[in-house]
Short mmCIF file of N, CA and C in Angstrom, two decimals:
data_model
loop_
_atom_site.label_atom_id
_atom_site.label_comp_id
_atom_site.label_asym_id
_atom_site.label_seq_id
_atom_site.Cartn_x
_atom_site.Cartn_y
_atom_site.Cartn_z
N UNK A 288 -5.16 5.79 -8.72
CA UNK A 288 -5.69 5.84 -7.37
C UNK A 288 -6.22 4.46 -6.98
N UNK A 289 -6.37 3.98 -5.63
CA UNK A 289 -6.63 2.28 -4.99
C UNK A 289 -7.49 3.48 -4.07
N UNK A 290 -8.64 2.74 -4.14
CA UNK A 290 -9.86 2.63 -2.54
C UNK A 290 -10.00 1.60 -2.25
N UNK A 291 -9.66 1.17 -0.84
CA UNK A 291 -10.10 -0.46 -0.37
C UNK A 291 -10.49 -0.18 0.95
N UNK A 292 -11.60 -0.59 0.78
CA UNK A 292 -12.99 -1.01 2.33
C UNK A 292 -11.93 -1.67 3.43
N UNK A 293 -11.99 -1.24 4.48
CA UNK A 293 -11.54 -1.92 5.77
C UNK A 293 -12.12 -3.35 5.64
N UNK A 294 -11.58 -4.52 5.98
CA UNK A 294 -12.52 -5.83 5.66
C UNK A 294 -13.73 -5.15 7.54
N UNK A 295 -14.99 -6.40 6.56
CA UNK A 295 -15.78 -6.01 7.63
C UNK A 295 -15.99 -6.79 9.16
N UNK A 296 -15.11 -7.62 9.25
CA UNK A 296 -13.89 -7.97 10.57
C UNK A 296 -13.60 -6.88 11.22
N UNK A 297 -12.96 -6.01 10.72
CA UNK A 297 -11.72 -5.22 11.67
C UNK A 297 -13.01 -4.06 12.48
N UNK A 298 -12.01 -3.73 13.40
CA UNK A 298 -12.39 -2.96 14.65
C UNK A 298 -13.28 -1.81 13.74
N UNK A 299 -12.96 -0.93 12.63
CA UNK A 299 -13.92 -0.14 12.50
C UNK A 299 -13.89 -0.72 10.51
N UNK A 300 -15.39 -1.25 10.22
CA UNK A 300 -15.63 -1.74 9.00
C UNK A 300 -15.88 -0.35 7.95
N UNK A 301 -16.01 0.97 8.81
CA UNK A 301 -16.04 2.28 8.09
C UNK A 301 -15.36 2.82 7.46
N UNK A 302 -13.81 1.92 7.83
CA UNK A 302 -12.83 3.25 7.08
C UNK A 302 -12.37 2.50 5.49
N UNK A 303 -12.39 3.81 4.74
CA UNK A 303 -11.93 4.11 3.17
C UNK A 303 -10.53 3.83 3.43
N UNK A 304 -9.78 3.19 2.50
CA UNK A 304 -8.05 3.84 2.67
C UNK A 304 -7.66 4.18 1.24
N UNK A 305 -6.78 4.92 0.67
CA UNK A 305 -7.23 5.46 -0.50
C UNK A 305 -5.25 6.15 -0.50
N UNK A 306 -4.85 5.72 -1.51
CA UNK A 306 -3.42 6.14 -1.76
C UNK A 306 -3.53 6.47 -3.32
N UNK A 307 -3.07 7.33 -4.37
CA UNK A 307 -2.76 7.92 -5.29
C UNK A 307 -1.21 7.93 -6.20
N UNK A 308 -1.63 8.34 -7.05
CA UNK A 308 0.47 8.65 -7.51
C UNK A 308 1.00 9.70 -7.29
N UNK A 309 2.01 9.83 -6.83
CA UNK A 309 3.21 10.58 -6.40
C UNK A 309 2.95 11.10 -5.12
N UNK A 310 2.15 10.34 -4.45
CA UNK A 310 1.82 10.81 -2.97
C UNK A 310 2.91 10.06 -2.33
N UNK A 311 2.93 10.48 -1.35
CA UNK A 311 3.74 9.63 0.29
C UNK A 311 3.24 9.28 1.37
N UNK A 312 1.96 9.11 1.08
CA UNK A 312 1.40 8.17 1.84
C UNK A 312 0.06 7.54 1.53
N UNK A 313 -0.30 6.47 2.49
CA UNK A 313 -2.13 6.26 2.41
C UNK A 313 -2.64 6.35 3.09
N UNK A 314 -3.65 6.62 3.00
CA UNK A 314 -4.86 7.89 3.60
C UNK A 314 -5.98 6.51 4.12
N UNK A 315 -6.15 6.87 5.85
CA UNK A 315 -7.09 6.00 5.99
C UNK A 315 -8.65 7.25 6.23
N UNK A 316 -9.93 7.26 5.81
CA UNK A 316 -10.82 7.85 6.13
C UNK A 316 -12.05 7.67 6.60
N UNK A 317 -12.47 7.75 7.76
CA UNK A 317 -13.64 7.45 8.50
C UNK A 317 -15.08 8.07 7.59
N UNK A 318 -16.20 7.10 7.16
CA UNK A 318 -16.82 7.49 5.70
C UNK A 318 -18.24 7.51 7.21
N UNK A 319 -18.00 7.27 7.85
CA UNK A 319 -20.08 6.99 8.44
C UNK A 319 -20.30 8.78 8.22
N UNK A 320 -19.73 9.87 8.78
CA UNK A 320 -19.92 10.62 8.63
C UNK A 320 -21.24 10.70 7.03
N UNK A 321 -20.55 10.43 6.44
CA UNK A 321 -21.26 10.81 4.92
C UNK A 321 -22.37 8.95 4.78
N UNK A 322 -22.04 8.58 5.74
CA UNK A 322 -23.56 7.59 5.57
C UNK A 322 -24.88 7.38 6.99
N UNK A 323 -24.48 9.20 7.56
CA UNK A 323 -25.07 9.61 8.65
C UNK A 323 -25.52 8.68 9.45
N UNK A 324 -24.33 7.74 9.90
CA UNK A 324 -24.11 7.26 11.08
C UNK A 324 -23.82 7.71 12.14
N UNK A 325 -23.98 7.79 13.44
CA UNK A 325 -24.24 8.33 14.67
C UNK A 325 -22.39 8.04 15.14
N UNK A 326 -21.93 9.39 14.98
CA UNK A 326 -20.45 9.06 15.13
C UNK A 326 -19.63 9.25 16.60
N UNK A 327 -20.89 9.93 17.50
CA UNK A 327 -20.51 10.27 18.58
C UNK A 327 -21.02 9.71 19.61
N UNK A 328 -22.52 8.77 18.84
CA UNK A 328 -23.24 8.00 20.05
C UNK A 328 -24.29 8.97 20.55
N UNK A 329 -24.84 10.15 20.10
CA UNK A 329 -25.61 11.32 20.73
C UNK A 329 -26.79 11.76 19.59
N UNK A 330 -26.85 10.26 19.05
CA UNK A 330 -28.39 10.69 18.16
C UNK A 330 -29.18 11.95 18.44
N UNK A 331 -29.70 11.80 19.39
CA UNK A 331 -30.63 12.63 20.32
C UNK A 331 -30.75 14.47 20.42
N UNK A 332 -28.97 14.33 20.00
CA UNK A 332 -28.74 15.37 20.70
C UNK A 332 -28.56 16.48 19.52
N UNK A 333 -28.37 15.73 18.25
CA UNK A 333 -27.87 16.22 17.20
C UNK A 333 -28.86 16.66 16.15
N UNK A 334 -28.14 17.86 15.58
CA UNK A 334 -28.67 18.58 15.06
C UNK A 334 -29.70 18.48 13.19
N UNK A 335 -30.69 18.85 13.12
CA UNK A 335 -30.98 18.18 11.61
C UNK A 335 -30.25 18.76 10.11
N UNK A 336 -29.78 18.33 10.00
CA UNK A 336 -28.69 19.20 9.04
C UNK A 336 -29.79 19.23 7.53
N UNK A 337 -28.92 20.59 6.73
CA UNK A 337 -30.29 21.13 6.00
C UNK A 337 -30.20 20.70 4.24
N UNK A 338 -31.33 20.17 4.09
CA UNK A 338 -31.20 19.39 2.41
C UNK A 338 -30.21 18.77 1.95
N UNK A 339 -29.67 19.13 0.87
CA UNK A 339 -28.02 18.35 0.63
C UNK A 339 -26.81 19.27 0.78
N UNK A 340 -26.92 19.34 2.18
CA UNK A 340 -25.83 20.16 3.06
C UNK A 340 -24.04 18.96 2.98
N UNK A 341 -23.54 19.47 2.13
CA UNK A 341 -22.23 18.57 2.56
C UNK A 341 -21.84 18.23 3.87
N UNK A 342 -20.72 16.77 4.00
CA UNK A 342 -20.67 16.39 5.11
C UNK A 342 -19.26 16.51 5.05
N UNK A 343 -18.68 16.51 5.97
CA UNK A 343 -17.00 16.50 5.81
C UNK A 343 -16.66 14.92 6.71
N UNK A 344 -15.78 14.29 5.63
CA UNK A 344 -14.85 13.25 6.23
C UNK A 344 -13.87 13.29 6.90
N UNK A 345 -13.79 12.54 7.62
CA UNK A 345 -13.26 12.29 9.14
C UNK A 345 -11.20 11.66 8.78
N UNK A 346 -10.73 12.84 8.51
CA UNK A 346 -9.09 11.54 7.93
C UNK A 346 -8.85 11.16 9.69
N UNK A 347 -8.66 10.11 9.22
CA UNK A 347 -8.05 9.00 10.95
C UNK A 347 -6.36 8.74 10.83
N UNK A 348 -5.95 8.28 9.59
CA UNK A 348 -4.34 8.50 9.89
C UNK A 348 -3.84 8.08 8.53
N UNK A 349 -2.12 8.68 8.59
CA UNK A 349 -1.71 8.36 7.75
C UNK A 349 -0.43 7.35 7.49
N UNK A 350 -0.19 6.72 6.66
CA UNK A 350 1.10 5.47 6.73
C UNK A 350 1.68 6.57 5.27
N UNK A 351 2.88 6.92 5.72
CA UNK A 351 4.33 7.14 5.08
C UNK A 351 4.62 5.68 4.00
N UNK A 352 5.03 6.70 3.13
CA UNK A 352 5.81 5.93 1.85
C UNK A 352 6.27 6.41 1.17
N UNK A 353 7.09 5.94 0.46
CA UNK A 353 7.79 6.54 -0.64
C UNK A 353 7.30 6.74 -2.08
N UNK A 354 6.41 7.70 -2.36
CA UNK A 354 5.66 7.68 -3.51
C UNK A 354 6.31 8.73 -4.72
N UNK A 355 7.26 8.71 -4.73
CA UNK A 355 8.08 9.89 -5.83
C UNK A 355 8.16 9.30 -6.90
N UNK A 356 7.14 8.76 -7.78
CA UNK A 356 7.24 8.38 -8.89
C UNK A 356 5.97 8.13 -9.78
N UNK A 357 5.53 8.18 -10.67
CA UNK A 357 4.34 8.15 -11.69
C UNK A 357 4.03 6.13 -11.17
N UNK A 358 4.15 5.66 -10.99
CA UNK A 358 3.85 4.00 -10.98
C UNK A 358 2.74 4.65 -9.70
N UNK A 359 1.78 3.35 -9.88
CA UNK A 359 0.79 2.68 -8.92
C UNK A 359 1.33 2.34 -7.49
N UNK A 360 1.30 2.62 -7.37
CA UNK A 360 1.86 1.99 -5.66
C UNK A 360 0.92 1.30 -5.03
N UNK A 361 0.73 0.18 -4.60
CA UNK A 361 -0.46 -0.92 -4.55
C UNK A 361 -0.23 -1.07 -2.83
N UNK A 362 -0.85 -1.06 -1.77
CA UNK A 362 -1.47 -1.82 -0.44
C UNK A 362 -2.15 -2.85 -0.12
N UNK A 363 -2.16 -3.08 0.85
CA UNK A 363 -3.28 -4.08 0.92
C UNK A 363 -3.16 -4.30 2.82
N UNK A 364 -4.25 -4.61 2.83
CA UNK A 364 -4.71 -5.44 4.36
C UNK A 364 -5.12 -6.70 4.73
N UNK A 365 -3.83 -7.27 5.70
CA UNK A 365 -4.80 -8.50 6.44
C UNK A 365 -6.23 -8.77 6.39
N UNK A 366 -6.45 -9.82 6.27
CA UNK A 366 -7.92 -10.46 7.01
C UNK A 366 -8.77 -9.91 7.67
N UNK A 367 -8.51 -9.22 8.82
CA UNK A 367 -9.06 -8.47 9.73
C UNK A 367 -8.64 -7.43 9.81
N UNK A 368 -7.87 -6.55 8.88
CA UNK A 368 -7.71 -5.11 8.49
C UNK A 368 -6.62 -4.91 9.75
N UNK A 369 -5.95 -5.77 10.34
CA UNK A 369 -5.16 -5.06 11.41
C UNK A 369 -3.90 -4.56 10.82
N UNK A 370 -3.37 -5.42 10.33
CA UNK A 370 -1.68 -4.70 9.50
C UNK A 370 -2.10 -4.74 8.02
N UNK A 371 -1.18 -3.18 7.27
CA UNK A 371 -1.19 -2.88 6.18
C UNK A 371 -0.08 -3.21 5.38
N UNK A 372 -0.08 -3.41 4.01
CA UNK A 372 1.83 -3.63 3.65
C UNK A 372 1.28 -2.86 2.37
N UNK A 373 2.28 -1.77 2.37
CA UNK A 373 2.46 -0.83 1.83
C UNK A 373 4.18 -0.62 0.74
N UNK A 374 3.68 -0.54 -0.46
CA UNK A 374 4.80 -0.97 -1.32
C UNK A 374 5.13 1.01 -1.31
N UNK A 375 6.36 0.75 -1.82
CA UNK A 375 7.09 1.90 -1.88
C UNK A 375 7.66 2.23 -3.29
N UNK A 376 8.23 3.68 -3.67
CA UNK A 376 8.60 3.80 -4.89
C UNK A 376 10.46 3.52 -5.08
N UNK A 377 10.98 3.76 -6.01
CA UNK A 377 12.00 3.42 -6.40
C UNK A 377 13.35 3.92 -5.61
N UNK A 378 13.44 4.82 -4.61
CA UNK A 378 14.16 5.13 -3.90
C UNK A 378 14.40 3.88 -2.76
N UNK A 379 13.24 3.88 -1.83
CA UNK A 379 13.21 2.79 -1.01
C UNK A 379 13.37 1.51 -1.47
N UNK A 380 12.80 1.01 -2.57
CA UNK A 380 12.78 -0.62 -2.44
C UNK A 380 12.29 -1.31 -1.24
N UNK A 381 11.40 -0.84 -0.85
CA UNK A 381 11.06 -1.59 0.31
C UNK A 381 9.00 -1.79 0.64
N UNK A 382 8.87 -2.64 1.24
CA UNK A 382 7.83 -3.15 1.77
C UNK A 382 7.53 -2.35 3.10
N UNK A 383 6.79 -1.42 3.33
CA UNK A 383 6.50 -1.43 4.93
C UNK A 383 5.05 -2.18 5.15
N UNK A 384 5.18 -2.48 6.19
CA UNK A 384 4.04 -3.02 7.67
C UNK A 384 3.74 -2.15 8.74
N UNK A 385 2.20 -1.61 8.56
CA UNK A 385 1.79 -0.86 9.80
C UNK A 385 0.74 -1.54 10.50
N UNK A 386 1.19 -1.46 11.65
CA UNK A 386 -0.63 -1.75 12.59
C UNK A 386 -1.45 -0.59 12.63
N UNK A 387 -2.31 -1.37 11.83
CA UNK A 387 -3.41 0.24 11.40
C UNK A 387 -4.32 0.36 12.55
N UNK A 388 -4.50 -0.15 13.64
CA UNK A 388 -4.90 0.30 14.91
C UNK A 388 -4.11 1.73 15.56
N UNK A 389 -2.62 1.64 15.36
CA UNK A 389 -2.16 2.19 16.08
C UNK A 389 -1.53 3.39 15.33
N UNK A 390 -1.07 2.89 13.93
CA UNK A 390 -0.30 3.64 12.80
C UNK A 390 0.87 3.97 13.07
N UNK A 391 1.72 2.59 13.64
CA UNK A 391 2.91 2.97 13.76
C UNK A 391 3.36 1.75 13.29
N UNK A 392 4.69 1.93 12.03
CA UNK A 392 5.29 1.11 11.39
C UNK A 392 5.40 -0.11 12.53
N UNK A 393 5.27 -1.35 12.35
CA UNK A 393 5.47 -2.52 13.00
C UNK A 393 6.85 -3.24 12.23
N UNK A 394 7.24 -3.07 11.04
CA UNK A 394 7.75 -3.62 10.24
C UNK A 394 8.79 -3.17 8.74
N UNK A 395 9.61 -3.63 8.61
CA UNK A 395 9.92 -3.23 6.71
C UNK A 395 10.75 -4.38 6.86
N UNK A 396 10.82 -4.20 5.32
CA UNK A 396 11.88 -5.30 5.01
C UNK A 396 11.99 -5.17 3.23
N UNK A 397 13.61 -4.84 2.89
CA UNK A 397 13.74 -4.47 1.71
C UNK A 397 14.22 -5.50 0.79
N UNK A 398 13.24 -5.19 -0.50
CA UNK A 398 12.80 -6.09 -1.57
C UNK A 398 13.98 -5.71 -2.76
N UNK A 399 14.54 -4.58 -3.07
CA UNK A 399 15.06 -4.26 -4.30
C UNK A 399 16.62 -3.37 -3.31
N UNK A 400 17.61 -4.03 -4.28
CA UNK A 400 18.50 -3.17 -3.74
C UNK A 400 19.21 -2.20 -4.75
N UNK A 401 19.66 -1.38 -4.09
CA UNK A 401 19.84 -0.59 -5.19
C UNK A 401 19.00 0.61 -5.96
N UNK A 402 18.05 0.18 -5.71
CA UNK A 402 16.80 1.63 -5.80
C UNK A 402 16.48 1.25 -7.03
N UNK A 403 15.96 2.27 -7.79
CA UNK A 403 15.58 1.97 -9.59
C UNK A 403 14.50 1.01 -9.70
N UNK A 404 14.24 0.98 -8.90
CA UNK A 404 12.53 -0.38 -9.58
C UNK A 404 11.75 0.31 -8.41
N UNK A 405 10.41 0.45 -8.53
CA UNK A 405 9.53 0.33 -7.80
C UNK A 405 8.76 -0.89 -7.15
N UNK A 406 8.27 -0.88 -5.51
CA UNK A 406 8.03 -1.73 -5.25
C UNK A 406 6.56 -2.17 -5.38
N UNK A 407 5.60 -1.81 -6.89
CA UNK A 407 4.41 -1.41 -6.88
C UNK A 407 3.23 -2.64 -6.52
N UNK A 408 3.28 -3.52 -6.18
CA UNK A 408 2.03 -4.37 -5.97
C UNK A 408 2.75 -5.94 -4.65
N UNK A 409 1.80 -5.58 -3.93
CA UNK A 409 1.28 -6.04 -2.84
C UNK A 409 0.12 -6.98 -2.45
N UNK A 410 0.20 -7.89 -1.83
CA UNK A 410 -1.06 -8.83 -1.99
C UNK A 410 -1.10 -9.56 -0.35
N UNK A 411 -1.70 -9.94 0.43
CA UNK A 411 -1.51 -10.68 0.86
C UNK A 411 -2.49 -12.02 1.29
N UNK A 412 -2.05 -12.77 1.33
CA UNK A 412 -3.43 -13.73 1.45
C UNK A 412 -2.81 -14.82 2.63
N UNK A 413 -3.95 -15.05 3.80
CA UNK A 413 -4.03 -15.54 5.11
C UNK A 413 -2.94 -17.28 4.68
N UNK A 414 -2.40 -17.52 5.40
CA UNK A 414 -2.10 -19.19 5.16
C UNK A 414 -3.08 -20.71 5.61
N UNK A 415 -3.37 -21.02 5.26
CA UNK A 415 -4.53 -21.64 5.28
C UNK A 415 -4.17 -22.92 6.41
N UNK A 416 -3.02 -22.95 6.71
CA UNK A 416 -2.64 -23.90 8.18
C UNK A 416 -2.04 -22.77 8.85
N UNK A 417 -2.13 -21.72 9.23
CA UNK A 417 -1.48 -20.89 9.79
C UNK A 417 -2.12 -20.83 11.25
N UNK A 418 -1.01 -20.79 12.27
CA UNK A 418 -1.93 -21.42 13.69
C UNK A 418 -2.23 -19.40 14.07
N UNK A 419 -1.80 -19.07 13.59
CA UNK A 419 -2.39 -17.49 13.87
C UNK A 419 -3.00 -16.28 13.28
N UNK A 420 -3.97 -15.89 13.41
CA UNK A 420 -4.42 -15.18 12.10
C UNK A 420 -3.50 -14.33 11.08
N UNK A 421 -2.12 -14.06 12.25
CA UNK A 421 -1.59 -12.93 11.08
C UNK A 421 -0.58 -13.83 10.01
N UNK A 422 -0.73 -15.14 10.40
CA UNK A 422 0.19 -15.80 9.31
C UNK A 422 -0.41 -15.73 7.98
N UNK A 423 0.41 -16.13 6.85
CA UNK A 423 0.69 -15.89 5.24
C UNK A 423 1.58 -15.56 4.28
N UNK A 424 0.91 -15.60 3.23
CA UNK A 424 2.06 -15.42 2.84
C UNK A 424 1.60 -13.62 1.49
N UNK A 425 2.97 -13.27 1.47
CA UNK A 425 2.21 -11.72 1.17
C UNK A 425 3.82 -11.66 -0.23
N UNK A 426 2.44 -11.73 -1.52
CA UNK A 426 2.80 -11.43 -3.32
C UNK A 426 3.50 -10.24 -3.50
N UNK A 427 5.02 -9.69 -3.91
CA UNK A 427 5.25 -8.52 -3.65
C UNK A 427 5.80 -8.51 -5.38
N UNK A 428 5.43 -7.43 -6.29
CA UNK A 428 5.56 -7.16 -7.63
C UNK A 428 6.23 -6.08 -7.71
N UNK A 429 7.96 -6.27 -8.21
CA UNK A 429 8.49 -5.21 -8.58
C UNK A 429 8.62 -4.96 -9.78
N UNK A 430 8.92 -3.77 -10.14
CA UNK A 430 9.08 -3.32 -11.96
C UNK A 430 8.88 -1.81 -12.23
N UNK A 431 9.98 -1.35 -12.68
CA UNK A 431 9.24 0.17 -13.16
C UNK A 431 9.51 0.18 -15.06
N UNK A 432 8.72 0.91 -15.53
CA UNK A 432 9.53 1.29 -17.03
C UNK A 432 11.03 2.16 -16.44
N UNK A 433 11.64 1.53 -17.98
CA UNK A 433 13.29 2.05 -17.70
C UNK A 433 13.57 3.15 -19.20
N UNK A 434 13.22 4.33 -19.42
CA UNK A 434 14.49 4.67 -20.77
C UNK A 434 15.48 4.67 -21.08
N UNK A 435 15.95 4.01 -21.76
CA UNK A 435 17.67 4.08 -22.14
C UNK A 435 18.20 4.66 -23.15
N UNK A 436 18.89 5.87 -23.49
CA UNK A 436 19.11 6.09 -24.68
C UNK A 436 19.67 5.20 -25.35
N UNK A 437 19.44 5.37 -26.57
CA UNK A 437 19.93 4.32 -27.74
C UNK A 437 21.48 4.80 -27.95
N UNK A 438 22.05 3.62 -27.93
CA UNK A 438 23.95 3.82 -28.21
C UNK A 438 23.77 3.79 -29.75
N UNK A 439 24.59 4.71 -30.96
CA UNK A 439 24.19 4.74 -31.98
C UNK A 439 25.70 4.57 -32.42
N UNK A 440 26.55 3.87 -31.75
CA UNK A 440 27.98 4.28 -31.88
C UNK A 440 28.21 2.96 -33.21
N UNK A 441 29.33 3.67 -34.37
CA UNK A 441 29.57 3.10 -35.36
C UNK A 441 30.24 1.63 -34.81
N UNK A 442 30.92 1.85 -33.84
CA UNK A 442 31.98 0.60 -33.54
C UNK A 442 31.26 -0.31 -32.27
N UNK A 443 31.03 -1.66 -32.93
CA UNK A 443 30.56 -2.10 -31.78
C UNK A 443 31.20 -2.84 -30.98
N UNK A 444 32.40 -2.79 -30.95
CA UNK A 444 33.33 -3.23 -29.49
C UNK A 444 33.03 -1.55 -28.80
N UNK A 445 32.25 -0.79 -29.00
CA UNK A 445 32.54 0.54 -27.94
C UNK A 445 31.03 0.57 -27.49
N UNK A 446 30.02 0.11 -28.14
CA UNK A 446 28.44 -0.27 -27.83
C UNK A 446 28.64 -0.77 -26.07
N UNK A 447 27.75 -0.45 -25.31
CA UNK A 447 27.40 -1.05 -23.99
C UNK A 447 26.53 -1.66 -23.94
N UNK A 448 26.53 -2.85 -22.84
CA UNK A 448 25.01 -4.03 -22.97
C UNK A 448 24.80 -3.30 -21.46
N UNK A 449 23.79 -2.49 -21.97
CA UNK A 449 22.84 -1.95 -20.73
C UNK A 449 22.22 -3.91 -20.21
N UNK A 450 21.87 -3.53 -18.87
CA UNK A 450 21.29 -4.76 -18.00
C UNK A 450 19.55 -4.39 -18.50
N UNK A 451 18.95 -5.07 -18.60
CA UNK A 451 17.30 -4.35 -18.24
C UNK A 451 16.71 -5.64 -17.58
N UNK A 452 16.07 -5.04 -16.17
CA UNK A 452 15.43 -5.76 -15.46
C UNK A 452 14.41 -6.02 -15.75
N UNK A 453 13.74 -6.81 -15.87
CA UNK A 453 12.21 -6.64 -16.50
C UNK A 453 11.07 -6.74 -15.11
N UNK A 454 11.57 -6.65 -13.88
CA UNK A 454 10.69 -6.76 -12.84
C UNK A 454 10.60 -8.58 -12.46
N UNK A 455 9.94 -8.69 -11.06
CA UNK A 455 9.65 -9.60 -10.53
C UNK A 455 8.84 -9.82 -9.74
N UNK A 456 8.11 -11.23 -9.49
CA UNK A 456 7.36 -11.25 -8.35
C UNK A 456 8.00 -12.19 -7.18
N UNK A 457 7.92 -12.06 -6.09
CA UNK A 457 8.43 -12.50 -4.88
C UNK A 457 7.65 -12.60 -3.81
N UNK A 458 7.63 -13.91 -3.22
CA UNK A 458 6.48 -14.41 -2.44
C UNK A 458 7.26 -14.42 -1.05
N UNK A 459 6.38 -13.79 0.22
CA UNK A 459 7.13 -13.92 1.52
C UNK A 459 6.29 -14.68 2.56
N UNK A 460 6.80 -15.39 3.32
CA UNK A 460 6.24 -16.31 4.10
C UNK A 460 6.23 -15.16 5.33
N UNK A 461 4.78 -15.29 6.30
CA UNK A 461 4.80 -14.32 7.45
C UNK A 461 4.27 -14.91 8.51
N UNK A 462 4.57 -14.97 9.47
CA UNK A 462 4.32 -15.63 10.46
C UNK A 462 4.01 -14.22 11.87
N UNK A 463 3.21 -14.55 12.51
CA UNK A 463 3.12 -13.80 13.49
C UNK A 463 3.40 -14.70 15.18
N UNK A 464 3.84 -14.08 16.29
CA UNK A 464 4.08 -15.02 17.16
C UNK A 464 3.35 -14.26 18.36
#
């Protein structure tokens, strides 16, 4: 499981986002509720809730992915929490980009072809001459474990040289306009 704090920039510094294994998506969650923050603006009006009465969290939205597999599936957020890049499992091969304002894919762009690797870790970090905040450049880590049965065959002109990928990392330049 990943929990990562909205940076405390972005439009709401409250929300949890929180993705798991073998899920299909990540979960963004509005937490003031449970740090009895005034969520409606109506202090006044509201009621005194009784001893350690549970609070229920607020889910705000969700970003789709491809999570059909035991690996980590890693996210991450811009600077100012506006776009998410969200790695995917071994079907997709792919990177998505959401504007988490709005939660609608802005973006993909596929990393692995062919399927069979997961796209599990994600990074991104601002570019430090970048004339716009959403420029950078964003760390993308593929790799899954592979089993292969063992060829036990007497003749080794009939043996196969399985390929094994051992994973990679791949750096993408991002520019916003």
């Amino acid at each position: 499981t990943q929990l990562t704090w909205a940076p405390p920039t972005s439009n709401n510094p409250y929300v949890l986002y929180s993705a798991s294994r073998r899920s299909n998506a990540v979960l963004s969650w509005d937490v003031r509720a449970l740090s009895g923050l005034d969520l409606d603006g109506d202090a006044g009006n509201r009621r005194k809730r009784s001893g350690g009465a549970s609070r229920t969290i607020c889910g705000l939205q969700s970003y789709a992915r491809d999570g059909d597999t035991n690996q980590r599936l890693e996210f991450d957020l811009d600077t100012n929490g506006n776009r998410m890049f969200v790695g995917s499992g071994s079907s997709e091969g792919m990177v998505k980009v959401y504007d988490v304002n709005t939660g609608k894919l802005d973006d993909e762009f596929k990393v692995v072809d062919g399927g069979g690797d997961a796209v599990n870790g994600v990074s991104f970090i601002p570019h430090p001459f970048g004339k716009n905040d959403g420029d950078g450049l964003l760390a993308v880590a593929v790799g899954s474990r592979h089993f292969y049965e063992e060829d036990l065959s007497d003749n080794e002109s009939e043996r196969e040289d399985v390929p094994r990928n051992p994973g990679f990392l791949q750096l993408y330049e991002l520019k916003r306009e």
